[in-house]
Short mmCIF file of C-alpha atoms and ligand atoms in Angstrom, two decimals:
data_model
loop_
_atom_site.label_atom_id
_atom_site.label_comp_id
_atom_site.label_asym_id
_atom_site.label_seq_id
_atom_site.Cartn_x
_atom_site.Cartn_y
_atom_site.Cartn_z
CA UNK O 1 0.00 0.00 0.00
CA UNK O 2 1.50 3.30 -0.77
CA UNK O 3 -1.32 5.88 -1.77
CA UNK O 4 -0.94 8.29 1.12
CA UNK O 5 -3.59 9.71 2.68
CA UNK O 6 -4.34 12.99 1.29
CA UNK O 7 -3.64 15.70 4.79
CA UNK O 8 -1.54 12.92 6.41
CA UNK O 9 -0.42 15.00 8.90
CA UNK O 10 -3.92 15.60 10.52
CA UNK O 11 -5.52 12.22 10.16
CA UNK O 12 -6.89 10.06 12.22
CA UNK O 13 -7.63 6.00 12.22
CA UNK O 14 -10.78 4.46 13.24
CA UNK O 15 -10.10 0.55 13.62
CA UNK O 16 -12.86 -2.24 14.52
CA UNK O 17 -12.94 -5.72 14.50
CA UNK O 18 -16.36 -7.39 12.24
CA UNK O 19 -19.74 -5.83 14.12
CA UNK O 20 -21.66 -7.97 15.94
CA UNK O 21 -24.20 -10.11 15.93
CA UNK O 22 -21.38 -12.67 14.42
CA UNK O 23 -22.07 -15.86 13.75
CA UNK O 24 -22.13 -19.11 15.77
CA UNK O 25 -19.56 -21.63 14.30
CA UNK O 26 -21.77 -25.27 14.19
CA UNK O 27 -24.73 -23.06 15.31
CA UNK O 28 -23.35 -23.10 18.87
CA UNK O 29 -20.07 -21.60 19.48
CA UNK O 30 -18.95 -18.50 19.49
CA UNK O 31 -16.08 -18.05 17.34
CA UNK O 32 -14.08 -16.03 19.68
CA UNK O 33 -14.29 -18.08 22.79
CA UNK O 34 -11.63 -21.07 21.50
CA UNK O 35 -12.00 -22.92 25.26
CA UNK O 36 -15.43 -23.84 24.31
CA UNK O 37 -14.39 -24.16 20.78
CA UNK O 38 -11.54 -26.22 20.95
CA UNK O 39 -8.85 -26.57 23.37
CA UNK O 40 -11.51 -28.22 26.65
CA UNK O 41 -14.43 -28.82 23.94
CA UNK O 42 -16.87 -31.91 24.94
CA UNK O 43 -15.64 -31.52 28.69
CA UNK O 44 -19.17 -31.30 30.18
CA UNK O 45 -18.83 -28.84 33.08
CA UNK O 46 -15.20 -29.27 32.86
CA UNK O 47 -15.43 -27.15 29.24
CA UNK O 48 -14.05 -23.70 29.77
CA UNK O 49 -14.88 -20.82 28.34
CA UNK O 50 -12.58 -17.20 27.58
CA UNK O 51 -13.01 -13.87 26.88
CA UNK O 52 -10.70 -12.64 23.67
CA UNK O 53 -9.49 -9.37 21.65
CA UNK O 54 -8.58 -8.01 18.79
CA UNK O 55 -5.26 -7.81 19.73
CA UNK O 56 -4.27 -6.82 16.08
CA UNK O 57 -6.39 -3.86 16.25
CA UNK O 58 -5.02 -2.64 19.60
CA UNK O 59 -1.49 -3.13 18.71
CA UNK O 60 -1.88 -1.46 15.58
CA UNK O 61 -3.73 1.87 17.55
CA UNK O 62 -0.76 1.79 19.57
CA UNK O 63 1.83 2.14 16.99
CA UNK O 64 0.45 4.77 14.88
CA UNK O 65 1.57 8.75 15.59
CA UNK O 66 -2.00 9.38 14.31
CA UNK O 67 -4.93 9.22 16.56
CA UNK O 68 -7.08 6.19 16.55
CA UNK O 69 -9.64 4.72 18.48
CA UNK O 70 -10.72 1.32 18.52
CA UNK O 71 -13.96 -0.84 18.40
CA UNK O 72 -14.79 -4.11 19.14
CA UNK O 73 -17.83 -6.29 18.47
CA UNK O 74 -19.62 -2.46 17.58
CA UNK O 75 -23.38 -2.82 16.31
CA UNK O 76 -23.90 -1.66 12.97
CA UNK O 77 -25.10 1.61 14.57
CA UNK O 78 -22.64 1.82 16.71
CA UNK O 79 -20.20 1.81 13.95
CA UNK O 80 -22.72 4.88 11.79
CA UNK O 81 -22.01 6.56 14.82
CA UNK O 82 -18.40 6.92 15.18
CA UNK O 83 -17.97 7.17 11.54
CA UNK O 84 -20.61 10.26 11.70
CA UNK O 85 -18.82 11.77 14.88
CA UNK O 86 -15.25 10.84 14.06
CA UNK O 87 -14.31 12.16 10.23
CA UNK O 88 -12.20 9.50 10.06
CA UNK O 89 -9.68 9.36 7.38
CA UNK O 90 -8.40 5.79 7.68
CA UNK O 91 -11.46 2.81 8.61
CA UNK O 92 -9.28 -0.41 9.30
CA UNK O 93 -11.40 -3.67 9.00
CA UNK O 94 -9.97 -6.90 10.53
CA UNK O 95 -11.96 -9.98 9.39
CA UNK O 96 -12.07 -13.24 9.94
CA UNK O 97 -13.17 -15.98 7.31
CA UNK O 98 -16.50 -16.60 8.63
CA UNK O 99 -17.14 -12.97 9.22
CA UNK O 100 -16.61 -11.73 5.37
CA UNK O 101 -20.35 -11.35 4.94
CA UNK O 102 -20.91 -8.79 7.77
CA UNK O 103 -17.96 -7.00 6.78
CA UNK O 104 -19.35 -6.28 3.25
CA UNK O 105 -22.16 -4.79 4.98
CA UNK O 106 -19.66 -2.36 7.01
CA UNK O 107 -18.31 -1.65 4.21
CA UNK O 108 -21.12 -0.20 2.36
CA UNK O 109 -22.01 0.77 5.53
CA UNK O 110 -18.79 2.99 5.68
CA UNK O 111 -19.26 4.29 1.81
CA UNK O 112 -22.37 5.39 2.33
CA UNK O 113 -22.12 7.16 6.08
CA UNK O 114 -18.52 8.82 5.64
CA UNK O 115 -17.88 8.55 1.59
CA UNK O 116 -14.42 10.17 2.25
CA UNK O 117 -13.08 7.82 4.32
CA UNK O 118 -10.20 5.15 2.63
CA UNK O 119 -11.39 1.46 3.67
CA UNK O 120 -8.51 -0.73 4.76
CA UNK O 121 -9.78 -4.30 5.21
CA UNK O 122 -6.99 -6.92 6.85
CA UNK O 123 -7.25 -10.14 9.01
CA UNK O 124 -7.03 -13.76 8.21
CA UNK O 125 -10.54 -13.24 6.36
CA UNK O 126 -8.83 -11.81 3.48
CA UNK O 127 -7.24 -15.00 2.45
CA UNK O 128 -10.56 -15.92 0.71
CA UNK O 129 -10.27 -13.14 -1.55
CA UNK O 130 -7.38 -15.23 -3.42
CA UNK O 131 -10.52 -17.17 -4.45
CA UNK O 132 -11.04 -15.28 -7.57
CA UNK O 133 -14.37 -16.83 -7.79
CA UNK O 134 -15.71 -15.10 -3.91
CA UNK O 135 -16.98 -11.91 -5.28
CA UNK O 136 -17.82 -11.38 -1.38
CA UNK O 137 -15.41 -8.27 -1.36
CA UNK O 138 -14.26 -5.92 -3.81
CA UNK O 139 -11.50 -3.46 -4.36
CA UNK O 140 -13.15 0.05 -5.04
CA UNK O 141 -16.96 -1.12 -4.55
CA UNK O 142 -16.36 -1.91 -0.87
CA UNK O 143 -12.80 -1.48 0.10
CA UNK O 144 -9.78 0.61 -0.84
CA UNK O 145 -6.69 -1.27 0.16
CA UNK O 146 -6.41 -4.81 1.28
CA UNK O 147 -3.89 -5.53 4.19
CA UNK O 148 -2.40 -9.21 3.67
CA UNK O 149 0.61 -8.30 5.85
CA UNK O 150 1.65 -6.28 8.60
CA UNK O 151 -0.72 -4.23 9.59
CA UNK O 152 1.27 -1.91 11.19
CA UNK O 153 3.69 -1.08 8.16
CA UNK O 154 0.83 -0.95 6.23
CA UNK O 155 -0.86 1.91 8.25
CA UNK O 156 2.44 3.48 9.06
CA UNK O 157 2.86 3.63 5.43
CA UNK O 158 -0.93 4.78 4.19
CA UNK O 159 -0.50 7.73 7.11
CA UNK O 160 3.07 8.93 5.58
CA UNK O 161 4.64 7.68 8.94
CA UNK O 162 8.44 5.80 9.25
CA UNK O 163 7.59 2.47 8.36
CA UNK O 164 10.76 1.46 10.94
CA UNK O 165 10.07 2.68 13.73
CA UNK O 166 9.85 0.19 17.05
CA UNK O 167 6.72 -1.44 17.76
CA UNK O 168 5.84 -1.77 21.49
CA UNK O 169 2.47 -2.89 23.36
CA UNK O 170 0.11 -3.87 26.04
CA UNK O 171 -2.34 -5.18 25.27
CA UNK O 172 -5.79 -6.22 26.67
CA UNK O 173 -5.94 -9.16 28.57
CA UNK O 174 -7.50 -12.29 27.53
CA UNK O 175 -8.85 -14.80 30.24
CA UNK O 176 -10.70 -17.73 30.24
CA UNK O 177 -11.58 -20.35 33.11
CA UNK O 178 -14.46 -22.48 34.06
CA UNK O 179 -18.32 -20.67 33.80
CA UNK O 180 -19.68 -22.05 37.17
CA UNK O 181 -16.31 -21.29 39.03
CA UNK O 182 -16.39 -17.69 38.26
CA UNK O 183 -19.23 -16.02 36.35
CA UNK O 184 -16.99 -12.99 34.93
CA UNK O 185 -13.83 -14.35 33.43
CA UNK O 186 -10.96 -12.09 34.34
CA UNK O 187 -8.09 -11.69 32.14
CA UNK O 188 -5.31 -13.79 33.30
CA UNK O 189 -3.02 -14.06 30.13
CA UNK O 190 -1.00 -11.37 27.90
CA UNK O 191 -0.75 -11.57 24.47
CA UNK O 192 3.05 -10.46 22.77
CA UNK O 193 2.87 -10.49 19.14
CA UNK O 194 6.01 -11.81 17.84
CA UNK O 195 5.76 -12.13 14.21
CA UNK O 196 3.81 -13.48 11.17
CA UNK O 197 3.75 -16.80 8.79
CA UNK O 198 5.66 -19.84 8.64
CA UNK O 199 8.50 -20.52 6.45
CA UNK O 200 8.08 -24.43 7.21
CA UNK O 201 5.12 -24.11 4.71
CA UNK O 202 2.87 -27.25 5.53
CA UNK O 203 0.48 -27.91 2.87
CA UNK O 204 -2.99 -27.85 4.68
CA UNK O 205 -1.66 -24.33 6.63
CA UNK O 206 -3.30 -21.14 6.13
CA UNK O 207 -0.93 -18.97 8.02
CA UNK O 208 1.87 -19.71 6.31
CA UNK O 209 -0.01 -19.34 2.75
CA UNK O 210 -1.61 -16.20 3.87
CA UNK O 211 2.45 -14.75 4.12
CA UNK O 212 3.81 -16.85 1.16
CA UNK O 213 5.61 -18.51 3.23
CA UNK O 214 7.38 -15.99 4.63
CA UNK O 215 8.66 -14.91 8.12
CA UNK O 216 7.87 -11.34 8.84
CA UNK O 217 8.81 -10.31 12.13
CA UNK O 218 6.85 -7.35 14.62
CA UNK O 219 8.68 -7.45 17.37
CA UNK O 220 12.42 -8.41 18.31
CA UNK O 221 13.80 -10.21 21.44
CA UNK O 222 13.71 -6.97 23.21
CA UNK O 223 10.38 -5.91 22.34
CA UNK O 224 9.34 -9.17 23.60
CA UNK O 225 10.93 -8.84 27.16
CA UNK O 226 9.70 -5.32 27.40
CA UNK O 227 6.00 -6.44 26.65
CA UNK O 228 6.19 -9.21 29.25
CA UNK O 229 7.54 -6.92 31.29
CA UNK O 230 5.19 -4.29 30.75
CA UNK O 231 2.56 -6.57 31.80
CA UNK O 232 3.67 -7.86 35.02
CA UNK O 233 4.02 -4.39 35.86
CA UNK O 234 0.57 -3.46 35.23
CA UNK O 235 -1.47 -6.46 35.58
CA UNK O 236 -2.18 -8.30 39.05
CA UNK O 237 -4.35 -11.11 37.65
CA UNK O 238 -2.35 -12.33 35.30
CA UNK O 239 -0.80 -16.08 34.90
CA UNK O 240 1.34 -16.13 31.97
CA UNK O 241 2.24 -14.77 28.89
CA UNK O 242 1.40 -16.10 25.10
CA UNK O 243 4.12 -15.14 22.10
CA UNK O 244 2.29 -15.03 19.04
CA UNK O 245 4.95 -16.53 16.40
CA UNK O 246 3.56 -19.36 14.30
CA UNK O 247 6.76 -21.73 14.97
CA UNK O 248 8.71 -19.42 17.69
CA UNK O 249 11.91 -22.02 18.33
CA UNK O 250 12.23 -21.42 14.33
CA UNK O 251 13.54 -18.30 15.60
CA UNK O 252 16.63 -19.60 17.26
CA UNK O 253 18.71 -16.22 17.38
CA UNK O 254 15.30 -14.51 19.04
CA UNK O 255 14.30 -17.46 21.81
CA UNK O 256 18.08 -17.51 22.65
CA UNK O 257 18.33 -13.73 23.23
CA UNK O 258 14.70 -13.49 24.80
CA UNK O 259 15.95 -16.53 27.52
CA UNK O 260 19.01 -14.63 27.94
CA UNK O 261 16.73 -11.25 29.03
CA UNK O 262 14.73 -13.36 30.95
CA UNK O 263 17.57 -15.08 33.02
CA UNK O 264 19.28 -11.91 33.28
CA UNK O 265 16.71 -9.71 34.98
CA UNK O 266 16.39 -8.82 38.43
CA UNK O 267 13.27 -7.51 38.69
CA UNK O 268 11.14 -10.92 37.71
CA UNK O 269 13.59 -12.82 36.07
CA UNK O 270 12.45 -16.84 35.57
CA UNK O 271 10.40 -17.10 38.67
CA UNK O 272 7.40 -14.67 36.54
CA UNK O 273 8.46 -14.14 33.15
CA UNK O 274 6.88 -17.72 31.69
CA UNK O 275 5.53 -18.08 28.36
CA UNK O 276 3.43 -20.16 25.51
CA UNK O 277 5.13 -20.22 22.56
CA UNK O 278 3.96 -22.35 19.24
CA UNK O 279 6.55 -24.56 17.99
CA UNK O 280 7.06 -27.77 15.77
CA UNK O 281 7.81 -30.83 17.12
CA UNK O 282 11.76 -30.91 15.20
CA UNK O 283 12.55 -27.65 16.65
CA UNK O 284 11.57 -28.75 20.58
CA UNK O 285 13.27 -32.06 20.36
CA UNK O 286 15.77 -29.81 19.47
CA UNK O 287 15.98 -29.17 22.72
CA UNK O 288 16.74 -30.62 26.47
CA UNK O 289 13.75 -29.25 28.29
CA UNK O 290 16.32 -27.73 30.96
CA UNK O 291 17.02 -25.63 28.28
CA UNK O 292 12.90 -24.55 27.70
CA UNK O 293 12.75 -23.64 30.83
CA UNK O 294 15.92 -21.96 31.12
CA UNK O 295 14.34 -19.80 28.59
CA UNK O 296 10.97 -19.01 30.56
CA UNK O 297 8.87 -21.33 28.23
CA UNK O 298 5.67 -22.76 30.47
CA UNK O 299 3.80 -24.43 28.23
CA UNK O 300 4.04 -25.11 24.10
CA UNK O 301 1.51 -25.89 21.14
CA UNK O 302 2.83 -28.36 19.18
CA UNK O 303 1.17 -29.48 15.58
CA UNK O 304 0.97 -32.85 16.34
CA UNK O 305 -0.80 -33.72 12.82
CA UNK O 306 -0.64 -37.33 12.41
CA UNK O 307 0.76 -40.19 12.63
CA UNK O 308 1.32 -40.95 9.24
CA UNK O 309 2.12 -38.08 8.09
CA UNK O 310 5.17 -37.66 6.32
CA UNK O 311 5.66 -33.74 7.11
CA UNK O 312 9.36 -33.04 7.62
CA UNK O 313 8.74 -31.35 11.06
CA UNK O 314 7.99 -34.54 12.33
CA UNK O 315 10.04 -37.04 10.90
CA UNK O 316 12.15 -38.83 13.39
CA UNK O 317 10.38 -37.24 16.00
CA UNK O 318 9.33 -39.46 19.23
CA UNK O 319 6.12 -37.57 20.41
CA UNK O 320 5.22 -39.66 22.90
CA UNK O 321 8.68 -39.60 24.40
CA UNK O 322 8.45 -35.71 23.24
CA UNK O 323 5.15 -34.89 25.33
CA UNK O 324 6.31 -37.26 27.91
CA UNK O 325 9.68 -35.43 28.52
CA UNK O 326 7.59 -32.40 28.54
CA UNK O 327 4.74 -33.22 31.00
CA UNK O 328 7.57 -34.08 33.90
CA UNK O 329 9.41 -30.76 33.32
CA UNK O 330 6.19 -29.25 34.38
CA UNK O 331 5.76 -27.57 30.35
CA UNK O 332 2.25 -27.83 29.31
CA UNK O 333 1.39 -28.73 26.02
CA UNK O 334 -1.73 -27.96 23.39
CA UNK O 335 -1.67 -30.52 20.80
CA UNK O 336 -3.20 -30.38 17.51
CA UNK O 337 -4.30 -32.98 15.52
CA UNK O 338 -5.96 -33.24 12.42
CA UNK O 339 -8.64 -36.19 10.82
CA UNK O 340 -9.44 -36.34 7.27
CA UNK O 341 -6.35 -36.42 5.61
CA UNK O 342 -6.60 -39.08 2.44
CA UNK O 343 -4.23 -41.55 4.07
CA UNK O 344 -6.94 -41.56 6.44
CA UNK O 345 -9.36 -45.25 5.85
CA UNK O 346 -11.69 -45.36 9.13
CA UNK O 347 -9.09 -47.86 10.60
CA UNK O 348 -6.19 -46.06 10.01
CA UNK O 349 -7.88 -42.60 11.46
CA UNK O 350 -9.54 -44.48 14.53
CA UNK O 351 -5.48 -45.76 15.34
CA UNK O 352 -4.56 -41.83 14.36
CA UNK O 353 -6.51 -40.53 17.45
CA UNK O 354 -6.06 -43.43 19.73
CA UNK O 355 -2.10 -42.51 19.69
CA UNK O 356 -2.91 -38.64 19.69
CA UNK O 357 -5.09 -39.17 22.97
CA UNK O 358 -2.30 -41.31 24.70
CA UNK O 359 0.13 -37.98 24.21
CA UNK O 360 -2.49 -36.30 26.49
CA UNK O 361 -2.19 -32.65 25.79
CA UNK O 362 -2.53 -30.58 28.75
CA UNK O 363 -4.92 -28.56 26.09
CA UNK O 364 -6.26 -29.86 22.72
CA UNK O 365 -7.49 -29.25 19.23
CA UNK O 366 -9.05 -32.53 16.90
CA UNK O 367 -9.59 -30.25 13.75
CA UNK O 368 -11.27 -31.83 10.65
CA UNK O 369 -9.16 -31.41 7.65
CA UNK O 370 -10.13 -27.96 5.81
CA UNK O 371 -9.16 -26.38 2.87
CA UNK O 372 -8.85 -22.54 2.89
CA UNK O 373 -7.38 -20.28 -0.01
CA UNK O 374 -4.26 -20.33 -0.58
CA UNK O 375 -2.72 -23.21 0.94
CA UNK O 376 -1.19 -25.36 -1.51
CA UNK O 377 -3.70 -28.17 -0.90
CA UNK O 378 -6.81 -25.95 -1.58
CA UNK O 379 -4.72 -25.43 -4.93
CA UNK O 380 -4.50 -29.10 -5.28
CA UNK O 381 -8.25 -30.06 -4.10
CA UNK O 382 -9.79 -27.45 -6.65
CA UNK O 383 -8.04 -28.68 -9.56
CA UNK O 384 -9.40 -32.43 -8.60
CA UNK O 385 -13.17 -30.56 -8.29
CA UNK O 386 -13.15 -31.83 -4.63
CA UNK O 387 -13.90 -28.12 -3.02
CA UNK O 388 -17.05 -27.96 -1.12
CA UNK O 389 -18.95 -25.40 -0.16
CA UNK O 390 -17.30 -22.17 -2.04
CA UNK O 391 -18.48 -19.21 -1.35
CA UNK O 392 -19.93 -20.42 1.93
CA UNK O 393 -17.93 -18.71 4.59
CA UNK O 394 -19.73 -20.05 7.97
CA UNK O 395 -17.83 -23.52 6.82
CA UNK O 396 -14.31 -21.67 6.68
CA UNK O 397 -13.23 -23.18 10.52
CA UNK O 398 -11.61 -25.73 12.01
CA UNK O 399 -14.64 -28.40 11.80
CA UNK O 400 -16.38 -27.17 8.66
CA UNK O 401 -16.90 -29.18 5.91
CA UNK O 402 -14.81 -27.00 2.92
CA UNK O 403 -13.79 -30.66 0.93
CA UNK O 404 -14.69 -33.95 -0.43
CA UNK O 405 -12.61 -36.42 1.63
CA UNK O 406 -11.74 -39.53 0.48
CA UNK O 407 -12.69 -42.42 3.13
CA UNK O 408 -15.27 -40.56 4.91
CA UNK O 409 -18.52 -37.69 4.68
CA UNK O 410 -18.06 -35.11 6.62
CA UNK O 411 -20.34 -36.09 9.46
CA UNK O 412 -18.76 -38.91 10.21
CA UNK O 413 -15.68 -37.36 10.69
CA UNK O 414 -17.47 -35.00 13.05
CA UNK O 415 -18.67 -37.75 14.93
CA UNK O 416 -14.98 -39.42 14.92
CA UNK O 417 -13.68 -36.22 16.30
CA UNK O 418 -16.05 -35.73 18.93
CA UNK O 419 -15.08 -39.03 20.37
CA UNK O 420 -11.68 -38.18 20.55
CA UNK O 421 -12.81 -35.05 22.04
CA UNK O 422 -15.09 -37.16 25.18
CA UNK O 423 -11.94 -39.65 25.06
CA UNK O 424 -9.30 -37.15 25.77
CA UNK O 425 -11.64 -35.81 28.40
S1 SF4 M 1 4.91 -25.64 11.19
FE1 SF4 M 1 2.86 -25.02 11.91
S2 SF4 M 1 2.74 -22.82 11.45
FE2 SF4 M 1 4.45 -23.65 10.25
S3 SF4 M 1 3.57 -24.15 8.25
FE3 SF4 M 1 3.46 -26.01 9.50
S4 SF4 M 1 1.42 -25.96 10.47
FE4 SF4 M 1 1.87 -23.89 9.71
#
């Protein structure tokens, strides 16, 4: 993006998150609370439940030299208000897949209430609009720039601002816990945004499509240890700390320096400054777990996959010995699984979660295999006509039906994965 704003110097950012009502993933949970969702789903009253942001949005607000103010979950009205009171130059969008169609309407919304205003729509939704054929969103009709990136550059960069500059941040808390326990979930964990894609470019991931591939890094070592910081500081409630970094230990030069920080200070040091990190199983077994927690790491989400998968990040790896070594170092783990791949016959799938349930994550996610643009196997599924569903958004999650698969329909993988769910319960 580099069509400045026209009067740079005096403009100001208006940035919201999808307005509500949104909708309810299987027509009962809400998309933003991923306890319920995934990690303690099929629990019974042991199922959790958490409280989110938009921590995108927040972080972005606070690295801007303009003046922006932030909404989240607004009402469509709430949104023709601020966009009447505000003269906003800049509306940033975030959207998620399943959110696309309520965005349009914001957008329209926006064109209509405040035609002056430059639309900037960004978030993981956007990855659709590499379908050529989802006509959901368009350049010029309903939005002006598309952010597929950094978010931050990108405003930086629309408002005439030094693209280089640091990038610091607090940001809300997120908390989650169990309903009955506590009726208003207080925010117990900070989220540090690390950096962006994956360069280990697994064929079924979105995250790393949605950055070709590509690492692109927000915040350094330093930036890191000064965001934990900043929130033990400030924040009495809180537990632990969450880098955002799709494969963090990828980062060897970063962990190594952030550990170092961590060991170093005096004011916390390792007795407080913890952290969940994502990582892939080669880069942990890496590792001695002395030397995790040496580096503050409490607890890691590891893409367990499959058994018989042939992914590089997990050949040679031991996971049971992996999550086993982990567990009695006192690291807790979220592991991820996924059913539906083709290898998958009902035999070989039932065996597949039977060995992911004997890892037993401290936290979990059984995902059904989906397909979103542009992952390399969406590429491949759409040229074999085995897509499903395009154009329909509400499927775009991690138990939607979005392909064909080859041993199973979709409901019966549904079912599959809700056993594994009440089994790893
Ligand atoms: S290692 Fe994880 S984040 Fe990286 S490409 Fe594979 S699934 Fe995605």
């Amino acid at each position: 993006m580099n069509d400045r704003i026209p009067g740079s110097m005096t403009a100001s950012v208006l940035l919201t998150s999808p307005a509500r009502p949104y909708p309810l993933l299987e027509g009962r949970f809400s998309p933003f609370d991923q306890m319920g969702f995934r990690f303690t789903r099929g629990q019974d009253i042991f199922t959790m439940q958490e409280h989110a942001h938009f921590y995108g949005l927040h972080l972005m607000a606070q690295n801007i030299e303009a003046p922006a103010r932030v909404l989240e979950f607004p009402s469509l009205n709430d949104l023709e208000r601020e966009l009447k009171a505000g003269d906003f130059s800049i509306l940033g969008i975030t959207t998620n897949v399943f959110n696309l169609q309520v965005v349009a309407e914001m957008c329209r919304l926006a064109r209509r209430v405040s035609p002056s205003t430059t639309i900037v729509v960004g978030g993981n939704g956007t990855r659709c609009l590499h379908d050529e054929a989802d006509r959901t969103l368009q350049q010029g009709r309903d939005y002006d720039h598309l952010c597929l990136g950094d978010g931050i550059a990108a405003l930086r960069d629309l408002l005439g601002e030094s693209t280089h500059g640091p990038v610091t941040g607090r940001l809300p808390l997120c908390g989650s816990g169990l309903p009955w326990l506590s009726p208003r979930l207080a925010g117990n964990s900070g989220i540090i945004l690390s950096g962006l894609g994956c360069t280990t470019r697994c064929p079924f991931c979105s995250t790393s499509a949605q950055h070709g591939g590509k690492y692109v890094e927000i915040m350094d070592g330093h930036a890191i240890f000064r965001a934990m910081k900043q929130y033990w500081r400030t924040s009495q409630g809180l537990n632990f700390t969450c880098i955002v970094d799709e494969n963090f230990l990828n980062q060897p030069d970063k962990f190594q320096e952030l550990g170092r920080l961590i060991r170093d200070d005096q004011e916390f040091g390792l007795g407080r400054l913890n952290y969940l990190a994502f990582a892939s199983a080669d880069h942990v077994s890496a590792l001695d777990p002395e030397e995790l927690l040496l580096a503050g790491v409490d607890g890691l989400w590891i893409g367990v996959e499959s058994l018989f998968t042939r992914l590089a990040k997990r050949r040679d790896v031991d996971m049971k010995a992996l999550f086993e070594q982990l567990h009695a170092h006192g690291i807790s783990t979220v592991g991820s699984t996924i059913a539906g791949f083709d290898f998958h016959t009902p035999e070989s799938l039932d065996q597949d979660l039977d060995y992911y349930t004997s890892l037993s994550p401290t936290l979990q996610q059984i995902a059904i295999l989906s397909v979103i643009p542009s992952t390399s196997l969406w590429h491949s599924m759409r040229q074999a006509g085995r897509l499903m569903g395009s154009g329909d958004h509400q499927q775009s999650h991690l138990y939607g039906e979005t392909l064909q698969y080859r041993h199973f329909t979709h409901q019966e993988l549904a079912r599959r994965v809700d056993g594994a769910y009440r089994a790893d319960a």
